[in-house]
PDB file of C-alpha atoms in Angstrom:
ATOM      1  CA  UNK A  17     -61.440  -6.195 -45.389  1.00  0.00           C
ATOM      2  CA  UNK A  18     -57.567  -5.335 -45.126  1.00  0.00           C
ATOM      3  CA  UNK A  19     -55.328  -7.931 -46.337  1.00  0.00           C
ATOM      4  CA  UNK A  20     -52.024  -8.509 -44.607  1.00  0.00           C
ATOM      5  CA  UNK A  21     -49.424  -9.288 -46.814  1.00  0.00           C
ATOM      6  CA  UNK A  22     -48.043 -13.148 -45.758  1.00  0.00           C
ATOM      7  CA  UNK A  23     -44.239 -12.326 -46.493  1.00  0.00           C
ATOM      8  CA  UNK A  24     -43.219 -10.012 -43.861  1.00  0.00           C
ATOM      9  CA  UNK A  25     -39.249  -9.586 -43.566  1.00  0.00           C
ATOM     10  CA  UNK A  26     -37.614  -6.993 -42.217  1.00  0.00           C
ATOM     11  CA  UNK A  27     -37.745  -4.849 -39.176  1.00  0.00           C
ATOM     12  CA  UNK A  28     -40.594  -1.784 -38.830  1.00  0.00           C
ATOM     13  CA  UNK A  29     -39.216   1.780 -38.912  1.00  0.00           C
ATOM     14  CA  UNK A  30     -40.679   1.760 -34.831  1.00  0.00           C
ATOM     15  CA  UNK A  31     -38.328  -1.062 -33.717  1.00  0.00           C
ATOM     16  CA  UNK A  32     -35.491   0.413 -35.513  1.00  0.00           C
ATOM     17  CA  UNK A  33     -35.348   3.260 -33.935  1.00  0.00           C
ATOM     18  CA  UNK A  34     -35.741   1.777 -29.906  1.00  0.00           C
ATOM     19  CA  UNK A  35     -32.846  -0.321 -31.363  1.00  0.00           C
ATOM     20  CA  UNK A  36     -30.868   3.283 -32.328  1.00  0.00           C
ATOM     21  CA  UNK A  37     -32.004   4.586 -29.076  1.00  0.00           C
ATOM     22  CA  UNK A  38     -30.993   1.361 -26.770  1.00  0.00           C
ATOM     23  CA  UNK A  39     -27.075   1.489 -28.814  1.00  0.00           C
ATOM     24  CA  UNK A  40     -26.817   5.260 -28.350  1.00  0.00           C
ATOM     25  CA  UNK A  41     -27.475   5.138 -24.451  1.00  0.00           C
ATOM     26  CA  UNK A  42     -24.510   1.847 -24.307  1.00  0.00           C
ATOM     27  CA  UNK A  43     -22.199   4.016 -26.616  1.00  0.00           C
ATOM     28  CA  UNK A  44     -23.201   7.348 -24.414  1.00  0.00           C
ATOM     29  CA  UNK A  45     -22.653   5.276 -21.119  1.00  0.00           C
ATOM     30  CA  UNK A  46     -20.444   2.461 -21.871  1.00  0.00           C
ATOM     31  CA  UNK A  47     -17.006   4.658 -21.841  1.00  0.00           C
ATOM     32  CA  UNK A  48     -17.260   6.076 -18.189  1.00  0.00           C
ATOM     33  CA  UNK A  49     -18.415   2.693 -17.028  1.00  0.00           C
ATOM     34  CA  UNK A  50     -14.934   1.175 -18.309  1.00  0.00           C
ATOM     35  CA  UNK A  51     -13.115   4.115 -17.318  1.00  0.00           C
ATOM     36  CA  UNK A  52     -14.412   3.676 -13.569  1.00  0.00           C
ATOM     37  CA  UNK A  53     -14.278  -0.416 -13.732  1.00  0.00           C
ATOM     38  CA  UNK A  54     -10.136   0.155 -14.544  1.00  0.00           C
ATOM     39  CA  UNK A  55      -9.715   2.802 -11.940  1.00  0.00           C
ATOM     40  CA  UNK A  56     -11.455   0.422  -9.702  1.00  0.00           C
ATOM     41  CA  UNK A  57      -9.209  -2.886 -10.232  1.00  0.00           C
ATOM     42  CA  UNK A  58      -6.276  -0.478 -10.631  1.00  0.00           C
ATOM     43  CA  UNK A  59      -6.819   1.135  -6.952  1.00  0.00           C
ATOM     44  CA  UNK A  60      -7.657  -2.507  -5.876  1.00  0.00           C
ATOM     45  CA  UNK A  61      -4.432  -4.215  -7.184  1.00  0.00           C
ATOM     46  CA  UNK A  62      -2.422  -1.011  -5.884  1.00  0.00           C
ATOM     47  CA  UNK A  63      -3.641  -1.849  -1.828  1.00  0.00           C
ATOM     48  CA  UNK A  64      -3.274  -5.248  -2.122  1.00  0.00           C
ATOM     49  CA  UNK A  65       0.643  -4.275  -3.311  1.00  0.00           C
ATOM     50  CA  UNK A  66       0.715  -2.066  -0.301  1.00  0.00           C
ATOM     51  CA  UNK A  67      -1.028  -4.251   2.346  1.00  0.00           C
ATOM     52  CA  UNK A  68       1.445  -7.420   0.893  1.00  0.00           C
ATOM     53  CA  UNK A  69       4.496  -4.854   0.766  1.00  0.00           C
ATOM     54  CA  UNK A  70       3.954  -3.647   4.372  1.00  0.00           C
ATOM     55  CA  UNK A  71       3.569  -7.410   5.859  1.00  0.00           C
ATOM     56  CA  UNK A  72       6.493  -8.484   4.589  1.00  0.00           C
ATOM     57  CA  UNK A  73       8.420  -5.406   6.027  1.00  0.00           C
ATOM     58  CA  UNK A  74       6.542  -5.111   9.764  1.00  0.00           C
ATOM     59  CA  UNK A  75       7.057  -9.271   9.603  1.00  0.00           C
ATOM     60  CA  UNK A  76      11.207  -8.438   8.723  1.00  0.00           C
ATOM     61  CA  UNK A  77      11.829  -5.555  11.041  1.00  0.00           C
ATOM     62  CA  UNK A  78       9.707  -7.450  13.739  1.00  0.00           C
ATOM     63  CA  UNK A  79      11.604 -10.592  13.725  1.00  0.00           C
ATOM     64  CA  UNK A  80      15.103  -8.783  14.137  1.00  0.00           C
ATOM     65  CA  UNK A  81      13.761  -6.378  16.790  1.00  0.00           C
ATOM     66  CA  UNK A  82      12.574  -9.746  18.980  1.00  0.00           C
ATOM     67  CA  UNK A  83      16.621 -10.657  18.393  1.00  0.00           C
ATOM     68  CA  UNK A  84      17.823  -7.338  19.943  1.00  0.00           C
ATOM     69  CA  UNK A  85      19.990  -6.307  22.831  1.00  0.00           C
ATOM     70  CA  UNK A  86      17.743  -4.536  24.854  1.00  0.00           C
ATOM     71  CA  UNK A  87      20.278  -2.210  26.347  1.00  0.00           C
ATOM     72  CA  UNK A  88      21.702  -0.985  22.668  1.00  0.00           C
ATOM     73  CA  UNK A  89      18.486   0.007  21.195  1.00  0.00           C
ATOM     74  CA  UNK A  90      18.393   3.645  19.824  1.00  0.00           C
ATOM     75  CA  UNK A  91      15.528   5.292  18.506  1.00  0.00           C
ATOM     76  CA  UNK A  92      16.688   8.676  16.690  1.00  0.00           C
ATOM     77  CA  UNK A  93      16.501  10.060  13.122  1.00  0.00           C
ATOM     78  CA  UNK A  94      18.912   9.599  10.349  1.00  0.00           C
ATOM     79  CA  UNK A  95      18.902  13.744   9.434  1.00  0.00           C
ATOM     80  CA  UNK A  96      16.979  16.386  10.205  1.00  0.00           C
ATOM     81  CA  UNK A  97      15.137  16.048   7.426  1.00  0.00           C
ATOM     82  CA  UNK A  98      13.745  12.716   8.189  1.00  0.00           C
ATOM     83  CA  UNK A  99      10.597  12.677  10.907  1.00  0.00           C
ATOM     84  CA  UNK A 100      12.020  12.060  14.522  1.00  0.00           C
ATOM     85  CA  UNK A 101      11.886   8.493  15.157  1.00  0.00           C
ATOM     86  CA  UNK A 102      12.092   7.151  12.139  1.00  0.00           C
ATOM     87  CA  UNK A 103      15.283   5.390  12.783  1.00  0.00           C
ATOM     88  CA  UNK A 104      16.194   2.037  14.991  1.00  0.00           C
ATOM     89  CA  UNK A 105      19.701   1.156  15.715  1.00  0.00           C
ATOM     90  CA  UNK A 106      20.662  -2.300  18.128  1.00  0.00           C
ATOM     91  CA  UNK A 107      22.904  -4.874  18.071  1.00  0.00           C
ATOM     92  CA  UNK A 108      21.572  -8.446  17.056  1.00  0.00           C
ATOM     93  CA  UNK A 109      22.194 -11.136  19.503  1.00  0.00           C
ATOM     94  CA  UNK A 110      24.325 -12.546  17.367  1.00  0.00           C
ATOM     95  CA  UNK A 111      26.630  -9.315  17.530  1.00  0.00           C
ATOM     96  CA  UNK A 112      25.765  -8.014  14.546  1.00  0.00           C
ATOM     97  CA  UNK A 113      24.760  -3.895  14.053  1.00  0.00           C
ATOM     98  CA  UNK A 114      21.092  -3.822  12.720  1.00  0.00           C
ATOM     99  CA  UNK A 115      19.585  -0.524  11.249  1.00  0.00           C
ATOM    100  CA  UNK A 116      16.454   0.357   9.701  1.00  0.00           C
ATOM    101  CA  UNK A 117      15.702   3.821   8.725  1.00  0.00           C
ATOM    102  CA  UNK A 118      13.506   6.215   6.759  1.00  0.00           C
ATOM    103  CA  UNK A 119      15.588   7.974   4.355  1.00  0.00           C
ATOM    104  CA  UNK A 120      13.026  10.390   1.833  1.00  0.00           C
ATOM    105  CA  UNK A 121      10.570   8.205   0.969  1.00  0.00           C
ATOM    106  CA  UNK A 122      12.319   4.582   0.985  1.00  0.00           C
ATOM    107  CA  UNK A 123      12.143   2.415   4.049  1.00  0.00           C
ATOM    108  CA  UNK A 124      16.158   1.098   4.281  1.00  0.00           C
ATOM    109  CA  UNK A 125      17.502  -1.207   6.310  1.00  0.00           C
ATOM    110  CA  UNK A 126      21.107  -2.623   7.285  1.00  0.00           C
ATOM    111  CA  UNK A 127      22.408  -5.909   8.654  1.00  0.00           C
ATOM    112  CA  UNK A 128      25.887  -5.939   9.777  1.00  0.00           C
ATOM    113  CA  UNK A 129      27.284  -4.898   6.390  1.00  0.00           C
ATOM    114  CA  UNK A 130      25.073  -5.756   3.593  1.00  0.00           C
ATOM    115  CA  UNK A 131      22.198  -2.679   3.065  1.00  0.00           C
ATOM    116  CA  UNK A 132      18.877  -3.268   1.879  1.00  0.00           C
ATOM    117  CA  UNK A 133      15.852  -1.605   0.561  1.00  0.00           C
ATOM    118  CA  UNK A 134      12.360  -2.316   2.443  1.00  0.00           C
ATOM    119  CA  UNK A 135       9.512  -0.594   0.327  1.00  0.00           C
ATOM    120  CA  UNK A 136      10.301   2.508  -2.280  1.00  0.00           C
ATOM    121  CA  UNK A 137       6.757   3.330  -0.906  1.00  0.00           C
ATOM    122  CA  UNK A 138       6.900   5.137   2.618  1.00  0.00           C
ATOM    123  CA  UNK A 139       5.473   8.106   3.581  1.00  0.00           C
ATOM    124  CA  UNK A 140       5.740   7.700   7.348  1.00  0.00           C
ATOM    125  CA  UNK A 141       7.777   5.864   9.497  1.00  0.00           C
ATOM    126  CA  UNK A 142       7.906   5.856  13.540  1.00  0.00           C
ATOM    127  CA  UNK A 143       9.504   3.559  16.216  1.00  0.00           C
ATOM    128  CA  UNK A 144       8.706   4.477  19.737  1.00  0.00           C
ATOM    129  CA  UNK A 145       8.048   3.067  23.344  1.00  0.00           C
ATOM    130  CA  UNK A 146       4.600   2.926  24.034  1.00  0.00           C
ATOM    131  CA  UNK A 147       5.064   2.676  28.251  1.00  0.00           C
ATOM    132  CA  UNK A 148       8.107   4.722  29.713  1.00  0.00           C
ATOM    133  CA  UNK A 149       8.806   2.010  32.125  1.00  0.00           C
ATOM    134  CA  UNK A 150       9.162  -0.682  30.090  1.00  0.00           C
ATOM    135  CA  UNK A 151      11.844  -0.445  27.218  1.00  0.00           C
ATOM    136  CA  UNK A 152      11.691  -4.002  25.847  1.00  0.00           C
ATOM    137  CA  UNK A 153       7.980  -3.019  24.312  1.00  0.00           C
ATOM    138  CA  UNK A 154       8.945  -1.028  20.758  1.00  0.00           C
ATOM    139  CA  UNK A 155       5.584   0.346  18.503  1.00  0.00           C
ATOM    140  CA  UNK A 156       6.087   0.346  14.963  1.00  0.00           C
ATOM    141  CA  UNK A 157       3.747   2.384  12.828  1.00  0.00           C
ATOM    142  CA  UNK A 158       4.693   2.815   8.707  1.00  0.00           C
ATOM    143  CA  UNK A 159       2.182   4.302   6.236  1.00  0.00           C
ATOM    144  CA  UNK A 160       3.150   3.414   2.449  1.00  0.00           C
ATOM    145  CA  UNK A 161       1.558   5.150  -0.091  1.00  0.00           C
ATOM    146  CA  UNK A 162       1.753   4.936  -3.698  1.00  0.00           C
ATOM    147  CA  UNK A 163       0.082   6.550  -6.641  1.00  0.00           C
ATOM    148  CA  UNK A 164      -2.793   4.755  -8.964  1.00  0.00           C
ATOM    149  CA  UNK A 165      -4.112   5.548 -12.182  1.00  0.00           C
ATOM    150  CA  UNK A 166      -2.747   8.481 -13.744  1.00  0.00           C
ATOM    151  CA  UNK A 167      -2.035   9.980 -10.441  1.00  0.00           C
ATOM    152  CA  UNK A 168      -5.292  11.132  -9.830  1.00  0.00           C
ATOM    153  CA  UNK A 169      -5.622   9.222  -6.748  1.00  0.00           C
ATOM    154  CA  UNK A 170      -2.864   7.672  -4.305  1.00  0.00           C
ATOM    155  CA  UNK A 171      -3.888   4.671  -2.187  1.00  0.00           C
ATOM    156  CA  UNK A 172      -2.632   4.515   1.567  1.00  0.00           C
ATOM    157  CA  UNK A 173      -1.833   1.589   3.767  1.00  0.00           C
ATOM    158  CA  UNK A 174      -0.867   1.803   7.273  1.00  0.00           C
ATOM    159  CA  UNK A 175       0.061  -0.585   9.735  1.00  0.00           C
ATOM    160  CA  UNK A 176       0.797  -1.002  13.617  1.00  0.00           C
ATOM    161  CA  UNK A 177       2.615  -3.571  15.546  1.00  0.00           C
ATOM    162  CA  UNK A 178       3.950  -3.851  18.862  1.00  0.00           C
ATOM    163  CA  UNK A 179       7.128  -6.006  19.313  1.00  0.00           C
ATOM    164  CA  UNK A 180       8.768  -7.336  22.292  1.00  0.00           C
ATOM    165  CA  UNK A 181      12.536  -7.462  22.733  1.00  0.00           C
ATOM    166  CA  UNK A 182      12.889 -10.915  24.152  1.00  0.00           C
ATOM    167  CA  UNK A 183      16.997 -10.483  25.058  1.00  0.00           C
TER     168      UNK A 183
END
């Protein structure tokens, strides 16, 4: 007859090492799950910047194109080494010269005197008339794109409105 001994503390070499095993696969693992998890919420909080950053711009440059004089709206460029129609020139209604412009890779913009800056993030910027016979209808398309973590990746946002001059 084999006698147990009633006193048994401890852990048995078997369960010790699944324990080992079980730590070394989290510690083997573990690192490249956190690495992807902060890429993840990094390239998420990056689009949400973008997708915020380019409402607030279509929602500024929309309300002052509604404002415009329909017969002094100019769609040109601001050099030749900007994109072709990637800058809008009118006159407010309330007289006032209105601008906004891609100039390298900021969206500008100027009413009457005072300059501003739109977004430090474009990468494409167009204003054109979507039907030849009717130029109170102005398309804006911007893309903004900004780099994410450790500029292995760069996240993209772009956006399309049409806009009716209304004067």
């Amino acid at each position: 007859m084999v006698k147990r001994l009633q006193n048994r503390s401890g852990y048995s070499l078997a369960e010790a090492m699944i324990v080992v095993a079980i730590l070394g696969g989290l510690v083997l693992v573990g690192p490249e799950i956190f690495k992807r998890s902060t890429q993840f919420f990094i390239l998420h909080r990056t689009k949400l910047e973008l997708q915020r950053e380019a409402r607030t711009t279509i929602a500024l440059i929309s309300r002052n194109l509604r404002q415009a004089q329909s017969g002094t709206l100019v769609l040109d460029r601001l050099d030749a080494n900007q994109p072709f129609y990637s800058r809008v020139r009118f006159t407010h209604v309330d007289g006032s010269a209105v601008t906004f412009y891609q100039s390298g890779k900021a969206l500008l913009g100027s009413v009457g005197s005072s300059n501003i800056s739109l977004s430090p993030n474009l990468r494409y910027l167009a204003f054109t008339f979507p039907r030849s016979d009717d130029m109170t209808i102005i398309s804006l398309s911007l893309t903004l794109e900004k780099g994410t973590y450790e500029h292995y990746a760069k996240a993209l946002h772009m956006a399309s409105e049409k806009v009716r001059v209304m004067n």
